[in-house]
Amino acid sequence: MKVHHHLAFFLLIFCCGNLLFFSSELLLPESIKRLVFRSPQIDTIGHFIGFFVLTWLTASIIKLSLINTFFTLLFYAALSELGQYYLGFRNGEFSDFVADVAGVSLYLLLKWAYLRYKLYTLKNIMKKRK
């Protein structure tokens, strides 16, 4: 059952990404595209997507609480950008750190909303049984 949730979540993200990148004017207005791609840096978008997926994997495999996952990956993002800053062939940028935190935060926000919805529906089912 859990595999189905992961697959559905992955398909939702995949469809949203395709909608964002390959949509016509009817599906996604040009003004929204300009807002999202105001200064497109593929590296920053990659950081966002990478940390979103990393958070998903971390939360699924290690099973830490949401707050512990957030602070662990926040610390990892800060250390990775700090390490890149001191390497000669890499750039440590604050915008990449913000993208990392945004990717982690979005996943955790979606996960929290899902858990709240699941709890809400469970409470309603229990009320109906009584």
mmCIF file of N, CA and C in Angstrom:
data_model
loop_
_atom_site.group_PDB
_atom_site.id
_atom_site.type_symbol
_atom_site.label_atom_id
_atom_site.label_comp_id
_atom_site.label_asym_id
_atom_site.label_seq_id
_atom_site.Cartn_x
_atom_site.Cartn_y
_atom_site.Cartn_z
ATOM 1 N N MET A 1 0.826 -1.199 0.000
ATOM 2 C CA MET A 1 0.000 0.000 0.000
ATOM 3 C C MET A 1 0.867 1.258 0.000
ATOM 4 N N LYS A 2 1.971 1.227 0.785
ATOM 5 C CA LYS A 2 2.832 2.390 0.871
ATOM 6 C C LYS A 2 3.503 2.681 -0.475
ATOM 7 N N VAL A 3 3.809 1.625 -1.215
ATOM 8 C CA VAL A 3 4.425 1.794 -2.525
ATOM 9 C C VAL A 3 3.488 2.563 -3.451
ATOM 10 N N HIS A 4 2.208 2.320 -3.349
ATOM 11 C CA HIS A 4 1.247 3.031 -4.180
ATOM 12 C C HIS A 4 1.230 4.520 -3.854
ATOM 13 N N HIS A 5 1.369 4.862 -2.575
ATOM 14 C CA HIS A 5 1.416 6.274 -2.192
ATOM 15 C C HIS A 5 2.661 6.954 -2.771
ATOM 16 N N HIS A 6 3.801 6.261 -2.699
ATOM 17 C CA HIS A 6 5.031 6.826 -3.252
ATOM 18 C C HIS A 6 4.924 6.992 -4.770
ATOM 19 N N LEU A 7 4.369 6.000 -5.427
ATOM 20 C CA LEU A 7 4.220 6.070 -6.874
ATOM 21 C C LEU A 7 3.262 7.195 -7.273
ATOM 22 N N ALA A 8 2.157 7.320 -6.569
ATOM 23 C CA ALA A 8 1.205 8.395 -6.865
ATOM 24 C C ALA A 8 1.830 9.760 -6.621
ATOM 25 N N PHE A 9 2.599 9.879 -5.559
ATOM 26 C CA PHE A 9 3.269 11.141 -5.252
ATOM 27 C C PHE A 9 4.294 11.484 -6.335
ATOM 28 N N PHE A 10 5.068 10.494 -6.766
ATOM 29 C CA PHE A 10 6.052 10.707 -7.821
ATOM 30 C C PHE A 10 5.374 11.118 -9.124
ATOM 31 N N LEU A 11 4.283 10.468 -9.464
ATOM 32 C CA LEU A 11 3.555 10.812 -10.687
ATOM 33 C C LEU A 11 2.974 12.226 -10.613
ATOM 34 N N LEU A 12 2.491 12.631 -9.441
ATOM 35 C CA LEU A 12 1.988 13.985 -9.259
ATOM 36 C C LEU A 12 3.089 15.018 -9.483
ATOM 37 N N ILE A 13 4.243 14.794 -8.907
ATOM 38 C CA ILE A 13 5.374 15.712 -9.086
ATOM 39 C C ILE A 13 5.813 15.724 -10.544
ATOM 40 N N PHE A 14 5.862 14.568 -11.173
ATOM 41 C CA PHE A 14 6.257 14.479 -12.580
ATOM 42 C C PHE A 14 5.288 15.251 -13.476
ATOM 43 N N CYS A 15 3.992 15.083 -13.226
ATOM 44 C CA CYS A 15 2.980 15.790 -14.031
ATOM 45 C C CYS A 15 3.039 17.299 -13.804
ATOM 46 N N CYS A 16 3.236 17.711 -12.575
ATOM 47 C CA CYS A 16 3.354 19.153 -12.291
ATOM 48 C C CYS A 16 4.584 19.745 -12.973
ATOM 49 N N GLY A 17 5.689 18.999 -12.950
ATOM 50 C CA GLY A 17 6.898 19.467 -13.626
ATOM 51 C C GLY A 17 6.697 19.586 -15.126
ATOM 52 N N ASN A 18 6.067 18.591 -15.719
ATOM 53 C CA ASN A 18 5.774 18.659 -17.156
ATOM 54 C C ASN A 18 4.829 19.799 -17.480
ATOM 55 N N LEU A 19 3.845 20.022 -16.644
ATOM 56 C CA LEU A 19 2.918 21.130 -16.841
ATOM 57 C C LEU A 19 3.666 22.458 -16.809
ATOM 58 N N LEU A 20 4.588 22.572 -15.886
ATOM 59 C CA LEU A 20 5.338 23.809 -15.730
ATOM 60 C C LEU A 20 6.268 24.061 -16.919
ATOM 61 N N PHE A 21 6.957 23.030 -17.371
ATOM 62 C CA PHE A 21 7.963 23.217 -18.411
ATOM 63 C C PHE A 21 7.409 23.157 -19.836
ATOM 64 N N PHE A 22 6.430 22.300 -20.072
ATOM 65 C CA PHE A 22 6.016 22.042 -21.441
ATOM 66 C C PHE A 22 4.568 22.418 -21.744
ATOM 67 N N SER A 23 3.983 23.239 -20.930
ATOM 68 C CA SER A 23 2.564 23.551 -21.120
ATOM 69 C C SER A 23 2.356 24.606 -22.207
ATOM 70 N N SER A 24 1.168 24.591 -22.759
ATOM 71 C CA SER A 24 0.795 25.618 -23.729
ATOM 72 C C SER A 24 0.226 26.812 -22.979
ATOM 73 N N GLU A 25 -0.087 27.855 -23.702
ATOM 74 C CA GLU A 25 -0.633 29.076 -23.098
ATOM 75 C C GLU A 25 -1.985 28.820 -22.440
ATOM 76 N N LEU A 26 -2.741 27.850 -22.932
ATOM 77 C CA LEU A 26 -4.057 27.560 -22.358
ATOM 78 C C LEU A 26 -3.948 26.955 -20.964
ATOM 79 N N LEU A 27 -2.972 26.084 -20.776
ATOM 80 C CA LEU A 27 -2.843 25.415 -19.482
ATOM 81 C C LEU A 27 -2.150 26.276 -18.436
ATOM 82 N N LEU A 28 -1.106 26.983 -18.823
ATOM 83 C CA LEU A 28 -0.340 27.784 -17.879
ATOM 84 C C LEU A 28 -0.024 29.127 -18.532
ATOM 85 N N PRO A 29 -0.609 30.202 -18.039
ATOM 86 C CA PRO A 29 -0.396 31.510 -18.660
ATOM 87 C C PRO A 29 1.068 31.926 -18.655
ATOM 88 N N GLU A 30 1.431 32.727 -19.628
ATOM 89 C CA GLU A 30 2.811 33.179 -19.776
ATOM 90 C C GLU A 30 3.278 33.995 -18.574
ATOM 91 N N SER A 31 2.353 34.713 -17.935
ATOM 92 C CA SER A 31 2.740 35.517 -16.776
ATOM 93 C C SER A 31 3.238 34.644 -15.624
ATOM 94 N N ILE A 32 2.640 33.464 -15.440
ATOM 95 C CA ILE A 32 3.102 32.556 -14.388
ATOM 96 C C ILE A 32 4.457 31.975 -14.766
ATOM 97 N N LYS A 33 4.633 31.641 -16.040
ATOM 98 C CA LYS A 33 5.935 31.128 -16.479
ATOM 99 C C LYS A 33 7.029 32.169 -16.259
ATOM 100 N N ARG A 34 6.733 33.443 -16.577
ATOM 101 C CA ARG A 34 7.739 34.493 -16.364
ATOM 102 C C ARG A 34 8.052 34.659 -14.883
ATOM 103 N N LEU A 35 7.054 34.504 -14.030
ATOM 104 C CA LEU A 35 7.279 34.630 -12.595
ATOM 105 C C LEU A 35 8.169 33.509 -12.074
ATOM 106 N N VAL A 36 7.909 32.282 -12.520
ATOM 107 C CA VAL A 36 8.692 31.142 -12.062
ATOM 108 C C VAL A 36 10.105 31.182 -12.636
ATOM 109 N N PHE A 37 10.217 31.514 -13.909
ATOM 110 C CA PHE A 37 11.511 31.510 -14.582
ATOM 111 C C PHE A 37 12.070 32.917 -14.745
ATOM 112 N N ARG A 38 11.921 33.735 -13.718
ATOM 113 C CA ARG A 38 12.397 35.113 -13.760
ATOM 114 C C ARG A 38 13.901 35.160 -14.006
ATOM 115 N N SER A 39 14.643 34.414 -13.256
ATOM 116 C CA SER A 39 16.071 34.291 -13.502
ATOM 117 C C SER A 39 16.424 32.813 -13.425
ATOM 118 N N PRO A 40 16.217 32.121 -14.531
ATOM 119 C CA PRO A 40 16.376 30.671 -14.476
ATOM 120 C C PRO A 40 17.838 30.265 -14.312
ATOM 121 N N GLN A 41 18.126 29.633 -13.210
ATOM 122 C CA GLN A 41 19.434 29.032 -12.992
ATOM 123 C C GLN A 41 19.184 27.553 -12.767
ATOM 124 N N ILE A 42 19.603 26.763 -13.693
ATOM 125 C CA ILE A 42 19.321 25.336 -13.637
ATOM 126 C C ILE A 42 19.941 24.712 -12.401
ATOM 127 N N ASP A 43 21.040 25.279 -11.924
ATOM 128 C CA ASP A 43 21.684 24.768 -10.720
ATOM 129 C C ASP A 43 20.787 24.950 -9.500
ATOM 130 N N THR A 44 20.163 26.112 -9.389
ATOM 131 C CA THR A 44 19.277 26.378 -8.256
ATOM 132 C C THR A 44 18.033 25.500 -8.325
ATOM 133 N N ILE A 45 17.475 25.323 -9.513
ATOM 134 C CA ILE A 45 16.326 24.437 -9.686
ATOM 135 C C ILE A 45 16.726 23.002 -9.358
ATOM 136 N N GLY A 46 17.923 22.630 -9.743
ATOM 137 C CA GLY A 46 18.436 21.298 -9.417
ATOM 138 C C GLY A 46 18.591 21.093 -7.920
ATOM 139 N N HIS A 47 19.045 22.118 -7.220
ATOM 140 C CA HIS A 47 19.157 22.036 -5.763
ATOM 141 C C HIS A 47 17.778 21.826 -5.136
ATOM 142 N N PHE A 48 16.789 22.572 -5.620
ATOM 143 C CA PHE A 48 15.429 22.452 -5.093
ATOM 144 C C PHE A 48 14.902 21.032 -5.289
ATOM 145 N N ILE A 49 15.000 20.538 -6.511
ATOM 146 C CA ILE A 49 14.487 19.192 -6.823
ATOM 147 C C ILE A 49 15.288 18.127 -6.081
ATOM 148 N N GLY A 50 16.604 18.301 -6.051
ATOM 149 C CA GLY A 50 17.456 17.319 -5.378
ATOM 150 C C GLY A 50 17.156 17.198 -3.893
ATOM 151 N N PHE A 51 16.982 18.324 -3.221
ATOM 152 C CA PHE A 51 16.695 18.268 -1.786
ATOM 153 C C PHE A 51 15.262 17.846 -1.508
ATOM 154 N N PHE A 52 14.355 18.098 -2.443
ATOM 155 C CA PHE A 52 12.992 17.586 -2.310
ATOM 156 C C PHE A 52 13.017 16.062 -2.318
ATOM 157 N N VAL A 53 13.718 15.486 -3.289
ATOM 158 C CA VAL A 53 13.814 14.026 -3.406
ATOM 159 C C VAL A 53 14.618 13.452 -2.238
ATOM 160 N N LEU A 54 15.694 14.138 -1.834
ATOM 161 C CA LEU A 54 16.496 13.683 -0.695
ATOM 162 C C LEU A 54 15.660 13.640 0.584
ATOM 163 N N THR A 55 14.812 14.635 0.772
ATOM 164 C CA THR A 55 13.934 14.657 1.945
ATOM 165 C C THR A 55 12.937 13.509 1.879
ATOM 166 N N TRP A 56 12.398 13.271 0.708
ATOM 167 C CA TRP A 56 11.461 12.166 0.517
ATOM 168 C C TRP A 56 12.127 10.836 0.882
ATOM 169 N N LEU A 57 13.329 10.621 0.362
ATOM 170 C CA LEU A 57 14.041 9.380 0.644
ATOM 171 C C LEU A 57 14.416 9.275 2.118
ATOM 172 N N THR A 58 14.884 10.370 2.692
ATOM 173 C CA THR A 58 15.267 10.364 4.099
ATOM 174 C C THR A 58 14.070 10.071 4.995
ATOM 175 N N ALA A 59 12.961 10.735 4.724
ATOM 176 C CA ALA A 59 11.765 10.513 5.538
ATOM 177 C C ALA A 59 11.213 9.099 5.349
ATOM 178 N N SER A 60 11.365 8.538 4.161
ATOM 179 C CA SER A 60 10.832 7.201 3.883
ATOM 180 C C SER A 60 11.710 6.089 4.441
ATOM 181 N N ILE A 61 13.010 6.267 4.365
ATOM 182 C CA ILE A 61 13.922 5.191 4.752
ATOM 183 C C ILE A 61 14.297 5.267 6.228
ATOM 184 N N ILE A 62 14.715 6.443 6.687
ATOM 185 C CA ILE A 62 15.201 6.576 8.062
ATOM 186 C C ILE A 62 14.053 6.735 9.050
ATOM 187 N N LYS A 63 12.956 7.309 8.610
ATOM 188 C CA LYS A 63 11.749 7.480 9.424
ATOM 189 C C LYS A 63 11.973 8.368 10.649
ATOM 190 N N LEU A 64 12.655 9.489 10.447
ATOM 191 C CA LEU A 64 12.778 10.485 11.499
ATOM 192 C C LEU A 64 11.489 11.290 11.567
ATOM 193 N N SER A 65 11.303 11.998 12.662
ATOM 194 C CA SER A 65 10.148 12.893 12.737
ATOM 195 C C SER A 65 10.351 14.031 11.743
ATOM 196 N N LEU A 66 9.276 14.744 11.425
ATOM 197 C CA LEU A 66 9.370 15.816 10.438
ATOM 198 C C LEU A 66 10.321 16.916 10.887
ATOM 199 N N ILE A 67 10.276 17.279 12.156
ATOM 200 C CA ILE A 67 11.130 18.367 12.645
ATOM 201 C C ILE A 67 12.605 17.937 12.659
ATOM 202 N N ASN A 68 12.877 16.681 13.035
ATOM 203 C CA ASN A 68 14.260 16.187 13.000
ATOM 204 C C ASN A 68 14.773 16.092 11.571
ATOM 205 N N THR A 69 13.923 15.669 10.664
ATOM 206 C CA THR A 69 14.304 15.610 9.251
ATOM 207 C C THR A 69 14.648 17.007 8.742
ATOM 208 N N PHE A 70 13.808 17.991 9.104
ATOM 209 C CA PHE A 70 14.047 19.359 8.657
ATOM 210 C C PHE A 70 15.402 19.863 9.136
ATOM 211 N N PHE A 71 15.675 19.740 10.430
ATOM 212 C CA PHE A 71 16.928 20.278 10.954
ATOM 213 C C PHE A 71 18.147 19.495 10.482
ATOM 214 N N THR A 72 18.011 18.191 10.306
ATOM 215 C CA THR A 72 19.122 17.393 9.791
ATOM 216 C C THR A 72 19.492 17.806 8.370
ATOM 217 N N LEU A 73 18.487 17.945 7.517
ATOM 218 C CA LEU A 73 18.764 18.310 6.125
ATOM 219 C C LEU A 73 19.127 19.786 5.986
ATOM 220 N N LEU A 74 18.646 20.633 6.889
ATOM 221 C CA LEU A 74 19.060 22.037 6.903
ATOM 222 C C LEU A 74 20.549 22.126 7.228
ATOM 223 N N PHE A 75 20.982 21.354 8.206
ATOM 224 C CA PHE A 75 22.394 21.309 8.581
ATOM 225 C C PHE A 75 23.240 20.764 7.434
ATOM 226 N N TYR A 76 22.747 19.712 6.776
ATOM 227 C CA TYR A 76 23.466 19.135 5.636
ATOM 228 C C TYR A 76 23.579 20.139 4.488
ATOM 229 N N ALA A 77 22.508 20.866 4.214
ATOM 230 C CA ALA A 77 22.530 21.870 3.142
ATOM 231 C C ALA A 77 23.525 22.976 3.461
ATOM 232 N N ALA A 78 23.542 23.426 4.703
ATOM 233 C CA ALA A 78 24.484 24.478 5.094
ATOM 234 C C ALA A 78 25.928 23.989 4.969
ATOM 235 N N LEU A 79 26.185 22.773 5.430
ATOM 236 C CA LEU A 79 27.549 22.236 5.326
ATOM 237 C C LEU A 79 27.975 22.017 3.877
ATOM 238 N N SER A 80 27.066 21.557 3.037
ATOM 239 C CA SER A 80 27.438 21.322 1.638
ATOM 240 C C SER A 80 27.740 22.643 0.925
ATOM 241 N N GLU A 81 26.959 23.680 1.194
ATOM 242 C CA GLU A 81 27.235 24.976 0.564
ATOM 243 C C GLU A 81 28.497 25.615 1.125
ATOM 244 N N LEU A 82 28.737 25.432 2.410
ATOM 245 C CA LEU A 82 29.963 25.953 3.009
ATOM 246 C C LEU A 82 31.179 25.230 2.443
ATOM 247 N N GLY A 83 31.065 23.919 2.280
ATOM 248 C CA GLY A 83 32.148 23.153 1.664
ATOM 249 C C GLY A 83 32.402 23.577 0.227
ATOM 250 N N GLN A 84 31.348 23.843 -0.522
ATOM 251 C CA GLN A 84 31.500 24.294 -1.904
ATOM 252 C C GLN A 84 32.138 25.683 -1.968
ATOM 253 N N TYR A 85 31.870 26.505 -0.975
ATOM 254 C CA TYR A 85 32.436 27.854 -0.944
ATOM 255 C C TYR A 85 33.956 27.803 -0.844
ATOM 256 N N TYR A 86 34.482 26.835 -0.099
ATOM 257 C CA TYR A 86 35.929 26.739 0.101
ATOM 258 C C TYR A 86 36.638 25.896 -0.950
ATOM 259 N N LEU A 87 35.908 25.213 -1.806
ATOM 260 C CA LEU A 87 36.533 24.465 -2.895
ATOM 261 C C LEU A 87 36.855 25.421 -4.036
ATOM 262 N N GLY A 88 37.956 25.183 -4.707
ATOM 263 C CA GLY A 88 38.354 26.078 -5.782
ATOM 264 C C GLY A 88 37.528 25.932 -7.043
ATOM 265 N N PHE A 89 36.989 24.765 -7.286
ATOM 266 C CA PHE A 89 36.278 24.508 -8.533
ATOM 267 C C PHE A 89 34.756 24.551 -8.370
ATOM 268 N N ARG A 90 34.262 24.916 -7.200
ATOM 269 C CA ARG A 90 32.822 25.002 -6.950
ATOM 270 C C ARG A 90 32.488 26.370 -6.371
ATOM 271 N N ASN A 91 31.214 26.750 -6.473
ATOM 272 C CA ASN A 91 30.735 27.995 -5.880
ATOM 273 C C ASN A 91 29.698 27.672 -4.830
ATOM 274 N N GLY A 92 29.907 28.164 -3.648
ATOM 275 C CA GLY A 92 28.889 28.056 -2.612
ATOM 276 C C GLY A 92 28.044 29.313 -2.654
ATOM 277 N N GLU A 93 26.784 29.180 -2.984
ATOM 278 C CA GLU A 93 25.915 30.346 -3.129
ATOM 279 C C GLU A 93 24.770 30.282 -2.123
ATOM 280 N N PHE A 94 24.404 31.442 -1.600
ATOM 281 C CA PHE A 94 23.300 31.519 -0.655
ATOM 282 C C PHE A 94 21.982 31.156 -1.337
ATOM 283 N N SER A 95 21.850 31.498 -2.626
ATOM 284 C CA SER A 95 20.609 31.158 -3.343
ATOM 285 C C SER A 95 20.432 29.647 -3.449
ATOM 286 N N ASP A 96 21.527 28.902 -3.557
ATOM 287 C CA ASP A 96 21.438 27.440 -3.578
ATOM 288 C C ASP A 96 20.992 26.912 -2.214
ATOM 289 N N PHE A 97 21.506 27.520 -1.143
ATOM 290 C CA PHE A 97 21.081 27.130 0.200
ATOM 291 C C PHE A 97 19.586 27.390 0.388
ATOM 292 N N VAL A 98 19.113 28.533 -0.102
ATOM 293 C CA VAL A 98 17.679 28.855 -0.008
ATOM 294 C C VAL A 98 16.864 27.842 -0.810
ATOM 295 N N ALA A 99 17.359 27.457 -1.986
ATOM 296 C CA ALA A 99 16.661 26.451 -2.795
ATOM 297 C C ALA A 99 16.635 25.101 -2.082
ATOM 298 N N ASP A 100 17.733 24.748 -1.399
ATOM 299 C CA ASP A 100 17.775 23.509 -0.627
ATOM 300 C C ASP A 100 16.715 23.526 0.469
ATOM 301 N N VAL A 101 16.677 24.622 1.209
ATOM 302 C CA VAL A 101 15.708 24.750 2.306
ATOM 303 C C VAL A 101 14.281 24.756 1.760
ATOM 304 N N ALA A 102 14.073 25.390 0.613
ATOM 305 C CA ALA A 102 12.730 25.414 0.011
ATOM 306 C C ALA A 102 12.300 24.013 -0.415
ATOM 307 N N GLY A 103 13.207 23.225 -0.974
ATOM 308 C CA GLY A 103 12.885 21.853 -1.369
ATOM 309 C C GLY A 103 12.533 20.990 -0.166
ATOM 310 N N VAL A 104 13.316 21.107 0.900
ATOM 311 C CA VAL A 104 13.037 20.357 2.127
ATOM 312 C C VAL A 104 11.703 20.801 2.714
ATOM 313 N N SER A 105 11.491 22.103 2.779
ATOM 314 C CA SER A 105 10.276 22.652 3.387
ATOM 315 C C SER A 105 9.025 22.260 2.611
ATOM 316 N N LEU A 106 9.097 22.290 1.277
ATOM 317 C CA LEU A 106 7.925 21.919 0.483
ATOM 318 C C LEU A 106 7.539 20.464 0.718
ATOM 319 N N TYR A 107 8.529 19.580 0.717
ATOM 320 C CA TYR A 107 8.201 18.168 0.967
ATOM 321 C C TYR A 107 7.576 18.002 2.344
ATOM 322 N N LEU A 108 8.193 18.607 3.353
ATOM 323 C CA LEU A 108 7.692 18.439 4.713
ATOM 324 C C LEU A 108 6.311 19.068 4.880
ATOM 325 N N LEU A 109 6.052 20.162 4.190
ATOM 326 C CA LEU A 109 4.734 20.772 4.238
ATOM 327 C C LEU A 109 3.686 19.859 3.599
ATOM 328 N N LEU A 110 4.024 19.275 2.458
ATOM 329 C CA LEU A 110 3.108 18.337 1.802
ATOM 330 C C LEU A 110 2.886 17.092 2.658
ATOM 331 N N LYS A 111 3.943 16.584 3.263
ATOM 332 C CA LYS A 111 3.835 15.402 4.124
ATOM 333 C C LYS A 111 2.980 15.711 5.346
ATOM 334 N N TRP A 112 3.185 16.889 5.963
ATOM 335 C CA TRP A 112 2.402 17.292 7.126
ATOM 336 C C TRP A 112 0.927 17.423 6.753
ATOM 337 N N ALA A 113 0.644 18.038 5.600
ATOM 338 C CA ALA A 113 -0.744 18.189 5.149
ATOM 339 C C ALA A 113 -1.375 16.816 4.901
ATOM 340 N N TYR A 114 -0.624 15.906 4.317
ATOM 341 C CA TYR A 114 -1.128 14.549 4.085
ATOM 342 C C TYR A 114 -1.435 13.847 5.400
ATOM 343 N N LEU A 115 -0.544 13.972 6.378
ATOM 344 C CA LEU A 115 -0.767 13.332 7.670
ATOM 345 C C LEU A 115 -1.967 13.937 8.393
ATOM 346 N N ARG A 116 -2.143 15.238 8.292
ATOM 347 C CA ARG A 116 -3.305 15.889 8.908
ATOM 348 C C ARG A 116 -4.604 15.414 8.249
ATOM 349 N N TYR A 117 -4.579 15.310 6.926
ATOM 350 C CA TYR A 117 -5.754 14.822 6.194
ATOM 351 C C TYR A 117 -6.070 13.379 6.578
ATOM 352 N N LYS A 118 -5.054 12.568 6.681
ATOM 353 C CA LYS A 118 -5.227 11.169 7.049
ATOM 354 C C LYS A 118 -5.810 11.057 8.464
ATOM 355 N N LEU A 119 -5.321 11.873 9.384
ATOM 356 C CA LEU A 119 -5.845 11.880 10.746
ATOM 357 C C LEU A 119 -7.298 12.362 10.776
ATOM 358 N N TYR A 120 -7.588 13.376 9.987
ATOM 359 C CA TYR A 120 -8.949 13.914 9.913
ATOM 360 C C TYR A 120 -9.928 12.860 9.392
ATOM 361 N N THR A 121 -9.564 12.165 8.332
ATOM 362 C CA THR A 121 -10.455 11.144 7.779
ATOM 363 C C THR A 121 -10.595 9.961 8.741
ATOM 364 N N LEU A 122 -9.520 9.617 9.443
ATOM 365 C CA LEU A 122 -9.591 8.531 10.418
ATOM 366 C C LEU A 122 -10.540 8.890 11.561
ATOM 367 N N LYS A 123 -10.481 10.132 12.011
ATOM 368 C CA LYS A 123 -11.391 10.579 13.072
ATOM 369 C C LYS A 123 -12.842 10.531 12.595
ATOM 370 N N ASN A 124 -13.085 10.930 11.367
ATOM 371 C CA ASN A 124 -14.448 10.878 10.825
ATOM 372 C C ASN A 124 -14.959 9.446 10.708
ATOM 373 N N ILE A 125 -14.088 8.535 10.325
ATOM 374 C CA ILE A 125 -14.483 7.124 10.225
ATOM 375 C C ILE A 125 -14.814 6.587 11.614
ATOM 376 N N MET A 126 -14.018 6.942 12.595
ATOM 377 C CA MET A 126 -14.268 6.477 13.965
ATOM 378 C C MET A 126 -15.563 7.060 14.528
ATOM 379 N N LYS A 127 -15.885 8.300 14.190
ATOM 380 C CA LYS A 127 -17.143 8.922 14.638
ATOM 381 C C LYS A 127 -18.341 8.212 14.036
ATOM 382 N N LYS A 128 -18.234 7.830 12.778
ATOM 383 C CA LYS A 128 -19.347 7.163 12.100
ATOM 384 C C LYS A 128 -19.584 5.761 12.668
ATOM 385 N N ARG A 129 -18.559 5.122 13.139
ATOM 386 C CA ARG A 129 -18.709 3.773 13.705
ATOM 387 C C ARG A 129 -19.408 3.795 15.061
ATOM 388 N N LYS A 130 -19.280 4.892 15.769
ATOM 389 C CA LYS A 130 -19.909 4.984 17.100
ATOM 390 C C LYS A 130 -21.323 5.294 16.947
#
